[in-house]
Short mmCIF file of C-alpha atoms in Angstrom, two decimals:
data_model
loop_
_atom_site.label_atom_id
_atom_site.label_comp_id
_atom_site.label_asym_id
_atom_site.label_seq_id
_atom_site.Cartn_x
_atom_site.Cartn_y
_atom_site.Cartn_z
CA MET A 1 91.31 -100.20 11.18
CA LYS A 2 94.62 -100.72 8.79
CA GLN A 3 94.46 -98.04 4.98
CA TYR A 4 95.67 -99.16 1.48
CA HIS A 5 96.04 -96.16 -1.75
CA ILE A 6 95.55 -97.46 -5.14
CA TRP A 7 97.88 -95.16 -7.94
CA THR A 8 96.51 -95.90 -11.34
CA ILE A 9 98.48 -95.07 -14.26
CA GLY A 10 97.80 -96.02 -17.93
CA CYS A 11 94.28 -97.78 -19.73
CA GLN A 12 90.39 -97.98 -18.13
CA MET A 13 91.30 -101.67 -18.01
CA ASN A 14 93.99 -100.92 -15.38
CA HIS A 15 91.69 -97.82 -13.65
CA ALA A 16 88.91 -101.22 -13.48
CA ASP A 17 91.31 -103.81 -12.50
CA SER A 18 92.40 -101.43 -9.39
CA ILE A 19 88.27 -100.97 -8.07
CA ARG A 20 89.18 -104.74 -8.40
CA ILE A 21 91.88 -104.94 -6.19
CA GLY A 22 90.46 -102.19 -3.81
CA ASN A 23 87.32 -104.75 -3.79
CA ALA A 24 88.93 -107.81 -2.54
CA LEU A 25 91.48 -106.14 0.00
CA GLU A 26 88.36 -104.21 1.24
CA GLN A 27 86.84 -108.14 1.83
CA THR A 28 90.17 -108.24 3.87
CA GLY A 29 89.27 -104.72 6.26
CA TYR A 30 91.40 -102.79 4.94
CA ILE A 31 89.52 -99.02 4.44
CA TYR A 32 90.75 -96.38 1.21
CA THR A 33 92.96 -93.37 1.74
CA GLU A 34 93.16 -90.62 -0.84
CA LYS A 35 96.52 -89.64 1.21
CA LEU A 36 99.51 -91.63 0.82
CA GLU A 37 101.40 -90.94 3.81
CA GLN A 38 98.17 -91.97 5.87
CA ALA A 39 98.71 -95.58 4.02
CA ASP A 40 99.87 -98.95 5.99
CA LEU A 41 99.66 -101.06 1.91
CA VAL A 42 100.67 -98.64 -1.08
CA LEU A 43 99.82 -100.48 -4.72
CA LEU A 44 101.33 -99.60 -8.47
CA ASN A 45 98.63 -100.56 -11.02
CA THR A 46 101.79 -100.15 -13.40
CA CYS A 47 101.48 -99.72 -17.82
CA SER A 48 103.81 -100.29 -20.37
CA VAL A 49 102.71 -99.55 -23.65
CA ARG A 50 104.17 -96.41 -23.65
CA GLN A 51 107.41 -95.57 -22.02
CA ARG A 52 106.67 -92.30 -20.69
CA ALA A 53 103.98 -94.65 -18.72
CA GLU A 54 106.13 -96.60 -17.52
CA GLU A 55 108.67 -93.72 -16.57
CA SER A 56 105.82 -92.07 -14.75
CA ALA A 57 105.37 -95.25 -12.62
CA GLN A 58 109.26 -95.54 -11.88
CA GLY A 59 109.06 -91.64 -10.26
CA LYS A 60 106.34 -92.86 -8.79
CA LEU A 61 108.09 -95.84 -6.64
CA GLY A 62 111.09 -93.62 -6.86
CA SER A 63 108.91 -91.44 -4.35
CA LEU A 64 108.02 -94.13 -2.89
CA VAL A 65 111.68 -94.82 -0.65
CA PRO A 66 111.73 -91.83 1.65
CA LEU A 67 107.81 -93.68 3.45
CA LYS A 68 109.30 -97.00 3.21
CA LYS A 69 112.36 -95.34 5.25
CA LYS A 70 110.44 -93.80 7.25
CA ASN A 71 107.82 -96.54 7.74
CA PRO A 72 109.52 -100.21 7.66
CA ALA A 73 106.63 -101.85 7.67
CA LEU A 74 104.65 -100.23 5.38
CA VAL A 75 103.62 -102.80 2.19
CA VAL A 76 104.50 -101.27 -1.16
CA ALA A 77 103.30 -103.86 -3.97
CA VAL A 78 103.08 -103.56 -7.45
CA THR A 79 100.50 -104.70 -10.90
CA GLY A 80 99.57 -104.04 -13.80
CA CYS A 81 101.96 -104.22 -17.48
CA MET A 82 104.87 -103.07 -15.85
CA VAL A 83 105.39 -107.10 -13.63
CA PRO A 84 106.86 -109.45 -16.06
CA PRO A 85 104.65 -113.27 -15.84
CA ASP A 86 108.40 -114.89 -15.45
CA ASP A 87 110.18 -115.69 -12.25
CA GLU A 88 113.44 -113.99 -13.33
CA ALA A 89 112.20 -110.83 -14.87
CA LYS A 90 110.64 -110.26 -11.25
CA ALA A 91 114.07 -110.80 -9.47
CA ALA A 92 115.34 -108.94 -11.84
CA LEU A 93 112.83 -106.33 -10.95
CA TYR A 94 112.89 -106.55 -6.87
CA LYS A 95 116.39 -106.44 -7.52
CA ARG A 96 116.52 -103.07 -9.11
CA PHE A 97 113.19 -101.81 -7.26
CA PRO A 98 114.45 -103.23 -3.79
CA MET A 99 111.36 -100.43 -1.86
CA VAL A 100 109.11 -103.24 -3.56
CA ASP A 101 107.28 -106.64 -1.36
CA LEU A 102 105.42 -107.63 -4.32
CA PHE A 103 105.18 -107.89 -8.27
CA PHE A 104 101.96 -109.66 -8.54
CA ASP A 105 99.32 -110.29 -11.59
CA THR A 106 96.20 -108.15 -11.86
CA LEU A 107 94.55 -111.17 -12.08
CA ASP A 108 95.51 -113.02 -8.91
CA PRO A 109 94.56 -110.33 -6.16
CA GLN A 110 95.18 -113.27 -3.23
CA ARG A 111 98.88 -113.36 -3.94
CA LEU A 112 98.70 -109.19 -2.86
CA VAL A 113 96.22 -110.49 0.63
CA GLU A 114 98.38 -113.52 2.16
CA ILE A 115 101.32 -110.64 2.66
CA LEU A 116 99.34 -108.24 3.66
CA PRO A 117 100.38 -109.03 7.71
CA GLU A 118 97.10 -108.37 8.95
CA ARG A 119 94.44 -110.25 6.77
CA SER A 120 91.45 -112.74 6.94
CA GLU A 121 92.03 -116.47 6.95
CA GLN A 122 89.07 -116.46 3.88
CA PRO A 123 89.80 -117.09 0.95
CA LEU A 124 88.83 -114.46 -1.58
CA LEU A 125 84.83 -114.00 -2.66
CA PRO A 126 83.60 -113.66 -5.97
CA GLY A 127 82.30 -110.73 -6.59
CA TRP A 128 82.50 -107.12 -8.12
CA PRO A 129 84.17 -104.04 -7.75
CA SER A 130 83.49 -101.73 -4.72
CA ILE A 131 83.23 -97.86 -6.00
CA GLN A 132 85.53 -95.58 -4.81
CA GLY A 133 83.72 -92.28 -2.96
CA LYS A 134 80.09 -91.53 -4.33
CA ILE A 135 78.38 -93.94 -5.94
CA GLY A 136 79.15 -92.94 -10.15
CA VAL A 137 77.23 -92.37 -13.55
CA THR A 138 78.79 -95.48 -15.73
CA ALA A 139 81.76 -98.05 -15.30
CA PHE A 140 84.13 -99.98 -16.81
CA VAL A 141 83.81 -104.19 -16.55
CA PRO A 142 86.90 -105.66 -18.09
CA VAL A 143 85.03 -109.39 -20.04
CA ILE A 144 88.18 -110.21 -21.61
CA TYR A 145 91.92 -110.37 -20.03
CA GLY A 146 94.67 -110.92 -22.32
CA CYS A 147 95.42 -110.79 -26.53
CA ASN A 148 95.75 -114.01 -28.62
CA TYR A 149 97.68 -111.36 -31.46
CA SER A 150 101.23 -110.91 -31.27
CA CYS A 151 101.34 -107.11 -33.37
CA SER A 152 105.35 -106.38 -33.17
CA TYR A 153 105.21 -103.28 -31.57
CA CYS A 154 103.17 -103.90 -27.75
CA ILE A 155 103.75 -105.75 -24.68
CA VAL A 156 100.74 -106.50 -23.82
CA PRO A 157 99.82 -109.66 -24.48
CA LEU A 158 103.76 -110.04 -23.21
CA ARG A 159 102.39 -108.53 -19.67
CA ARG A 160 98.73 -110.03 -19.21
CA GLY A 161 98.93 -113.61 -21.62
CA LYS A 162 96.09 -114.93 -23.69
CA GLU A 163 92.67 -114.06 -23.78
CA GLN A 164 90.43 -115.03 -20.69
CA SER A 165 86.37 -114.75 -20.94
CA ARG A 166 84.76 -114.20 -18.13
CA PRO A 167 81.41 -116.13 -17.73
CA LEU A 168 78.45 -114.37 -19.27
CA VAL A 169 76.13 -115.37 -16.47
CA GLU A 170 79.27 -113.47 -14.03
CA LEU A 171 79.37 -110.11 -15.81
CA VAL A 172 75.66 -109.87 -15.85
CA ASP A 173 75.31 -109.89 -12.21
CA GLU A 174 78.55 -107.82 -11.37
CA ILE A 175 76.71 -105.21 -13.89
CA LYS A 176 73.38 -106.15 -12.04
CA GLY A 177 75.18 -104.98 -8.70
CA TYR A 178 76.68 -101.51 -10.29
CA VAL A 179 72.75 -100.92 -11.00
CA VAL A 180 71.66 -101.30 -7.76
CA GLN A 181 73.80 -98.28 -6.67
CA GLY A 182 73.33 -95.71 -9.53
CA VAL A 183 75.60 -96.96 -12.48
CA ARG A 184 73.53 -96.20 -15.99
CA GLU A 185 75.72 -96.49 -18.48
CA VAL A 186 78.56 -99.30 -18.58
CA THR A 187 81.45 -100.40 -20.76
CA LEU A 188 82.36 -103.75 -21.62
CA LEU A 189 86.90 -104.13 -21.83
CA GLY A 190 89.06 -105.82 -23.65
CA GLN A 191 92.50 -105.68 -24.65
CA THR A 192 90.67 -106.96 -27.98
CA VAL A 193 86.70 -106.87 -26.96
CA ASP A 194 85.66 -108.15 -29.96
CA ALA A 195 87.33 -111.58 -29.15
CA TYR A 196 85.12 -111.99 -25.57
CA GLY A 197 83.54 -115.67 -25.33
CA HIS A 198 85.74 -117.89 -28.11
CA ASP A 199 86.94 -119.60 -25.29
CA LEU A 200 83.99 -120.83 -23.40
CA PRO A 201 82.37 -123.50 -23.56
CA GLU A 202 79.02 -122.12 -24.47
CA ARG A 203 81.01 -119.55 -27.00
CA PRO A 204 79.26 -116.57 -26.91
CA ASP A 205 80.00 -113.56 -28.90
CA LEU A 206 79.59 -109.56 -28.36
CA ALA A 207 76.78 -109.23 -29.91
CA ASP A 208 75.70 -112.00 -27.35
CA LEU A 209 76.88 -110.26 -23.75
CA LEU A 210 75.42 -107.23 -25.71
CA SER A 211 71.72 -108.65 -25.74
CA ALA A 212 72.37 -110.42 -22.44
CA VAL A 213 73.15 -106.99 -20.57
CA HIS A 214 70.76 -104.92 -22.92
CA GLU A 215 68.56 -106.69 -20.61
CA ILE A 216 68.83 -105.46 -17.33
CA GLU A 217 66.50 -103.07 -16.44
CA GLY A 218 67.53 -99.73 -15.37
CA LEU A 219 71.07 -99.99 -17.08
CA TRP A 220 70.37 -96.84 -20.02
CA ARG A 221 73.54 -97.26 -21.76
CA ILE A 222 76.71 -100.08 -23.32
CA ARG A 223 79.71 -98.98 -24.32
CA PHE A 224 82.93 -101.25 -25.53
CA LEU A 225 86.07 -100.70 -26.41
CA THR A 226 89.13 -101.81 -28.04
CA SER A 227 87.68 -103.46 -31.02
CA HIS A 228 90.75 -105.80 -33.39
CA PRO A 229 89.28 -105.20 -36.63
CA LYS A 230 89.56 -109.15 -37.71
CA MET A 231 87.49 -109.89 -34.99
CA MET A 232 84.71 -107.11 -35.63
CA SER A 233 81.74 -110.06 -37.26
CA TYR A 234 78.65 -107.63 -38.81
CA LYS A 235 76.26 -109.09 -36.59
CA MET A 236 78.60 -107.09 -33.26
CA ILE A 237 78.01 -104.49 -35.93
CA LYS A 238 74.11 -105.17 -36.45
CA ALA A 239 73.66 -105.42 -32.53
CA VAL A 240 75.10 -101.76 -32.02
CA ALA A 241 71.98 -100.74 -34.73
CA ASP A 242 69.70 -102.79 -33.19
CA LEU A 243 69.92 -102.11 -29.12
CA PRO A 244 68.94 -99.36 -28.60
CA LYS A 245 71.02 -98.88 -25.23
CA VAL A 246 74.28 -99.88 -27.28
CA CYS A 247 75.60 -95.92 -27.99
CA GLU A 248 76.72 -95.26 -31.66
CA TYR A 249 80.43 -95.68 -31.04
CA ILE A 250 82.74 -98.14 -31.85
CA ASN A 251 86.82 -97.39 -31.26
CA LEU A 252 88.11 -99.78 -34.90
CA PRO A 253 92.04 -99.26 -34.24
CA VAL A 254 94.60 -98.85 -37.69
CA GLN A 255 97.48 -98.84 -36.46
CA ALA A 256 98.85 -97.47 -40.35
CA GLY A 257 97.32 -96.54 -43.65
CA ASP A 258 100.17 -98.73 -45.55
CA ASP A 259 100.33 -102.24 -45.98
CA ALA A 260 104.03 -102.19 -45.96
CA THR A 261 103.75 -100.61 -41.75
CA LEU A 262 101.27 -103.28 -41.33
CA LYS A 263 102.77 -105.67 -42.27
CA ALA A 264 106.15 -104.64 -40.04
CA MET A 265 103.31 -104.80 -37.44
CA LYS A 266 102.41 -107.55 -37.70
CA ARG A 267 98.78 -106.77 -38.17
CA PRO A 268 97.19 -108.91 -40.05
CA TYR A 269 94.81 -107.28 -42.50
CA THR A 270 95.60 -104.85 -44.45
CA VAL A 271 94.10 -101.21 -45.77
CA ALA A 272 91.77 -102.85 -48.30
CA PHE A 273 90.55 -105.12 -45.42
CA TYR A 274 89.88 -102.07 -42.82
CA GLU A 275 88.54 -98.95 -45.26
CA LYS A 276 86.09 -101.81 -46.40
CA LEU A 277 84.61 -102.75 -42.86
CA ALA A 278 84.60 -98.94 -41.63
CA ALA A 279 82.21 -98.57 -44.94
CA THR A 280 80.71 -101.18 -43.49
CA VAL A 281 79.79 -99.67 -39.78
CA ARG A 282 79.44 -96.57 -41.40
CA GLU A 283 76.22 -98.60 -43.58
CA THR A 284 75.22 -100.29 -40.59
CA VAL A 285 75.28 -97.51 -37.54
CA PRO A 286 73.06 -94.83 -38.36
CA ASN A 287 75.58 -91.91 -37.41
CA VAL A 288 77.62 -94.28 -36.10
CA SER A 289 81.36 -92.35 -34.01
CA LEU A 290 84.04 -93.96 -35.48
CA SER A 291 87.13 -93.29 -33.53
CA THR A 292 90.53 -95.51 -34.56
CA ASP A 293 94.67 -95.20 -32.99
CA ILE A 294 97.31 -94.23 -34.78
CA ILE A 295 101.29 -94.79 -34.64
CA VAL A 296 103.97 -92.34 -36.52
CA GLY A 297 107.41 -93.36 -36.28
CA PHE A 298 106.81 -96.71 -36.88
CA SER A 299 110.81 -98.53 -37.59
CA GLY A 300 110.94 -97.67 -41.25
CA GLU A 301 108.32 -95.64 -41.59
CA THR A 302 109.40 -93.71 -44.86
CA ASP A 303 107.52 -90.01 -45.66
CA GLU A 304 105.50 -91.67 -48.33
CA GLN A 305 104.47 -94.53 -46.14
CA PHE A 306 103.22 -91.94 -43.21
CA ARG A 307 101.57 -89.91 -46.21
CA HIS A 308 99.13 -92.66 -47.40
CA THR A 309 98.50 -93.17 -43.68
CA TYR A 310 97.28 -89.41 -43.44
CA GLU A 311 95.44 -90.08 -46.67
CA LEU A 312 93.65 -92.08 -44.78
CA LEU A 313 92.93 -90.72 -42.43
CA GLU A 314 91.61 -87.67 -45.58
CA ARG A 315 89.27 -91.04 -46.58
CA ILE A 316 87.70 -91.98 -43.52
CA ARG A 317 87.95 -89.04 -41.55
CA PHE A 318 87.09 -90.64 -38.22
CA ASN A 319 85.26 -89.26 -35.72
CA GLU A 320 88.24 -89.12 -33.32
CA VAL A 321 91.84 -90.15 -32.98
CA HIS A 322 94.06 -91.35 -30.47
CA VAL A 323 97.86 -90.61 -32.44
CA ALA A 324 100.70 -91.55 -30.27
CA ALA A 325 104.29 -92.14 -31.38
CA TYR A 326 106.58 -94.83 -31.81
CA SER A 327 108.99 -95.76 -28.90
CA PRO A 328 110.51 -99.70 -28.53
CA ARG A 329 109.11 -101.92 -26.08
CA PRO A 330 112.03 -104.25 -24.08
CA GLY A 331 110.18 -107.86 -25.40
CA THR A 332 108.92 -107.02 -28.09
CA LEU A 333 109.22 -107.98 -31.68
CA ALA A 334 109.70 -104.44 -32.90
CA GLU A 335 112.44 -104.00 -30.30
CA GLY A 336 115.34 -105.84 -32.58
CA TYR A 337 114.19 -103.08 -35.77
CA GLU A 338 115.72 -100.17 -35.50
CA ASP A 339 114.21 -97.73 -34.42
CA ASN A 340 115.78 -95.24 -37.16
CA VAL A 341 112.96 -92.02 -37.86
CA PRO A 342 114.07 -89.72 -36.21
CA LEU A 343 112.51 -87.93 -32.99
CA ALA A 344 111.97 -84.51 -34.18
CA VAL A 345 110.21 -86.69 -37.71
CA LYS A 346 108.01 -88.53 -35.08
CA ARG A 347 107.25 -84.97 -33.91
CA GLU A 348 106.36 -83.51 -36.97
CA ARG A 349 103.87 -86.54 -38.57
CA LEU A 350 102.72 -86.74 -34.68
CA GLN A 351 101.54 -83.20 -35.12
CA ALA A 352 100.30 -83.26 -38.59
CA VAL A 353 97.86 -85.58 -37.79
CA GLU A 354 96.78 -83.96 -34.93
CA GLN A 355 96.34 -80.89 -36.87
CA LEU A 356 94.24 -82.56 -39.83
CA GLN A 357 92.04 -84.08 -36.74
CA GLU A 358 90.99 -80.90 -35.54
CA GLN A 359 89.40 -79.52 -38.43
CA ILE A 360 87.76 -83.13 -39.57
CA ALA A 361 86.21 -83.11 -35.72
CA ALA A 362 85.80 -79.28 -36.00
CA SER A 363 83.46 -80.33 -38.93
CA TYR A 364 81.80 -82.87 -37.75
CA SER A 365 80.62 -79.96 -34.25
CA THR A 366 79.84 -77.31 -35.65
CA PRO A 367 75.89 -79.33 -37.92
CA LEU A 368 75.53 -79.55 -34.33
CA VAL A 369 74.46 -75.88 -33.19
CA GLY A 370 71.41 -75.74 -32.92
CA LYS A 371 70.45 -79.38 -32.69
CA ASP A 372 69.22 -81.25 -29.58
CA LEU A 373 71.91 -83.87 -27.87
CA GLU A 374 70.39 -86.42 -25.37
CA ILE A 375 73.59 -86.84 -23.21
CA LEU A 376 73.98 -88.78 -19.82
CA VAL A 377 75.28 -85.81 -16.99
CA GLU A 378 77.84 -87.91 -14.86
CA LYS A 379 79.98 -85.18 -12.75
CA ARG A 380 80.04 -81.24 -12.18
CA GLU A 381 83.94 -79.21 -13.57
CA LYS A 382 84.69 -75.97 -13.30
CA GLY A 383 81.48 -75.36 -12.77
CA LYS A 384 79.01 -76.82 -14.70
CA TRP A 385 77.88 -80.63 -15.45
CA ALA A 386 78.85 -82.07 -17.81
CA GLY A 387 78.78 -85.72 -19.39
CA ARG A 388 78.69 -87.42 -22.85
CA SER A 389 76.04 -87.81 -26.27
CA ARG A 390 76.08 -91.19 -27.31
CA THR A 391 78.88 -90.81 -29.73
CA ASN A 392 80.97 -90.01 -26.79
CA LYS A 393 80.99 -86.26 -27.44
CA PRO A 394 81.86 -84.35 -24.01
CA VAL A 395 78.81 -82.25 -23.83
CA PHE A 396 78.95 -79.39 -20.91
CA PHE A 397 75.94 -76.46 -19.38
CA ASP A 398 74.65 -74.94 -16.33
CA ASN A 399 71.97 -74.81 -14.66
CA PRO A 400 68.61 -73.60 -16.13
CA ALA A 401 67.77 -69.88 -14.86
CA GLU A 402 64.34 -70.56 -13.20
CA PRO A 403 65.22 -70.17 -9.27
CA GLU A 404 63.56 -73.70 -8.77
CA TYR A 405 66.53 -74.85 -10.79
CA ALA A 406 69.02 -73.83 -8.21
CA GLY A 407 70.76 -76.55 -6.14
CA LEU A 408 69.92 -79.32 -8.36
CA ASP A 409 71.83 -82.32 -8.68
CA TRP A 410 72.10 -83.75 -12.40
CA ARG A 411 73.94 -86.40 -12.26
CA GLY A 412 72.40 -89.40 -13.85
CA LYS A 413 69.86 -88.34 -15.40
CA LEU A 414 69.71 -88.19 -18.61
CA VAL A 415 69.48 -84.51 -20.62
CA ASP A 416 68.40 -83.20 -24.01
CA ILE A 417 70.53 -80.53 -24.04
CA THR A 418 70.80 -77.73 -26.76
CA ILE A 419 73.89 -77.41 -28.09
CA GLU A 420 75.10 -72.95 -28.74
CA ARG A 421 79.01 -73.48 -28.41
CA ALA A 422 81.42 -75.67 -30.60
CA GLY A 423 84.90 -76.97 -30.90
CA PRO A 424 86.88 -79.26 -32.47
CA TRP A 425 86.43 -82.06 -28.65
CA SER A 426 83.82 -80.26 -26.91
CA LEU A 427 80.47 -79.14 -27.28
CA GLN A 428 78.14 -76.56 -24.22
CA GLY A 429 74.31 -75.79 -24.40
CA ARG A 430 71.31 -75.12 -22.22
CA VAL A 431 68.94 -77.48 -20.97
CA ALA A 432 66.65 -77.74 -23.43
CA ASN A 433 63.43 -79.06 -21.34
CA THR A 434 63.62 -77.85 -17.78
CA SER A 435 61.81 -80.34 -16.67
CA PRO A 436 64.58 -82.84 -16.13
CA LEU A 437 63.50 -86.85 -15.94
CA PRO A 438 62.71 -88.04 -12.99
CA GLU A 439 64.88 -89.90 -10.46
CA PRO A 440 65.91 -93.40 -11.99
CA LYS A 441 64.84 -96.51 -9.71
CA PRO A 442 67.17 -98.90 -8.84
CA LEU A 443 67.04 -101.94 -8.69
CA GLN A 444 64.75 -102.89 -5.53
CA THR A 445 66.44 -106.82 -4.82
CA PHE A 446 69.09 -108.56 -6.81
CA GLN A 447 69.41 -112.36 -6.88
CA PRO A 448 72.61 -113.28 -8.63
CA ILE A 449 72.10 -115.51 -11.39
CA VAL A 450 75.57 -117.72 -10.37
CA GLU A 451 73.02 -118.52 -7.20
CA LYS A 452 70.31 -120.12 -8.90
CA GLU A 453 72.07 -121.42 -11.57
CA LYS A 454 74.53 -122.80 -8.55
CA PRO A 455 72.92 -123.98 -4.96
CA GLY A 456 74.90 -123.75 -2.72
CA ALA A 457 77.81 -121.05 -4.36
CA PRO A 458 79.02 -117.75 -2.07
CA VAL A 459 76.60 -115.16 -3.08
CA PRO A 460 78.88 -112.15 -4.01
CA LEU A 461 79.18 -109.22 -1.41
CA MET A 462 77.75 -106.77 -2.82
CA LEU A 463 79.48 -103.20 -3.38
CA VAL A 464 81.23 -101.47 -0.89
CA ASN A 465 81.78 -97.79 -0.64
CA ARG A 466 84.76 -95.91 0.31
CA LYS A 467 83.59 -93.13 2.41
#
């Protein structure tokens, strides 16, 4: 059988897209291989949000040249944010990377299937992604693609286009399919996930989707990201507070703490608006973990403007901060701005934010020592079991010492862990109750909502597990 290999870099959306494309390939008879040299098809799912990520993809393409020379029949395909939508820009990429057979949009896997030398003549069936390797405990589910905002620094709208929400019933069916195979937590994904539904005929919103997913039997936890401050409604915030399966974790990127910088970034809110929103989230959702994204060294950012950002971080005291130094991206509005903050200054500011956040994160972690946290165990890592709390804190623990628990597989279990050691970024502890919860009971039967509502529609392809 023909084999394929997928290399992915970038955000959770890219990883979810890779799984969906893998599903399309498996419908044609391809099987997955981890060994690049054994593949008949190599797919690169790329990211251009940061310069370093794009350089990594370009380096990976260069490494495929010897393989292509050794095996001219090897199919090399590229998708993701590195692929522009217009044909002229694509033509330039083909000229620059002649080893590539196809540059294509992630939303059009049929285009990839069409160039395969051996393929089924049947069109791809609608369906949910297959899961690479063993069935996992968690899954990422894209619910809305694209972005309608035009932030001056961001390449995503240029590469992923306008917002396109997936139908609610399709998403519920997909997640039910995951749960059948043992998934216990899903993360709903979107570049602006809280914009979900505005383009659908019924106009459901993210709160409606959360409520629908919440009703799925056998699913224990729900997360969502990434949110846009201007799209975050009180109804959505209240859904996080009221729906027990929705975790108390909200990612709400602010990007900068200075109004002039936000205006240059074309972020459509002020610092005061954001602070009021953050306060509303914390007042409404008890024990919520609030995370954000920060860009330092944006074009024209002065020392005073950076100080405003630093002071905002001191005031809000986020649980998590993801910080990056600004790098101009081709085609964006900010590409025309002068990149006038020296690299050394960008690094100093980035380090200052990281050091501040380490102190703040430690102040949240230390009081947890001696307390019990509910953990969904995801994997075995470096000799310990690893999972996350509802507030997204990584937690590690050992098997209990009692002989009867030797060799017990804790994956997919909800376990109370007594925290014994706390670092800024992770926690360690012991099992608080050595009687683990019973094995999850997967749904025994599953009838897709799509099939019920649309008689005669093709039944989505069930998950295919890669061996």
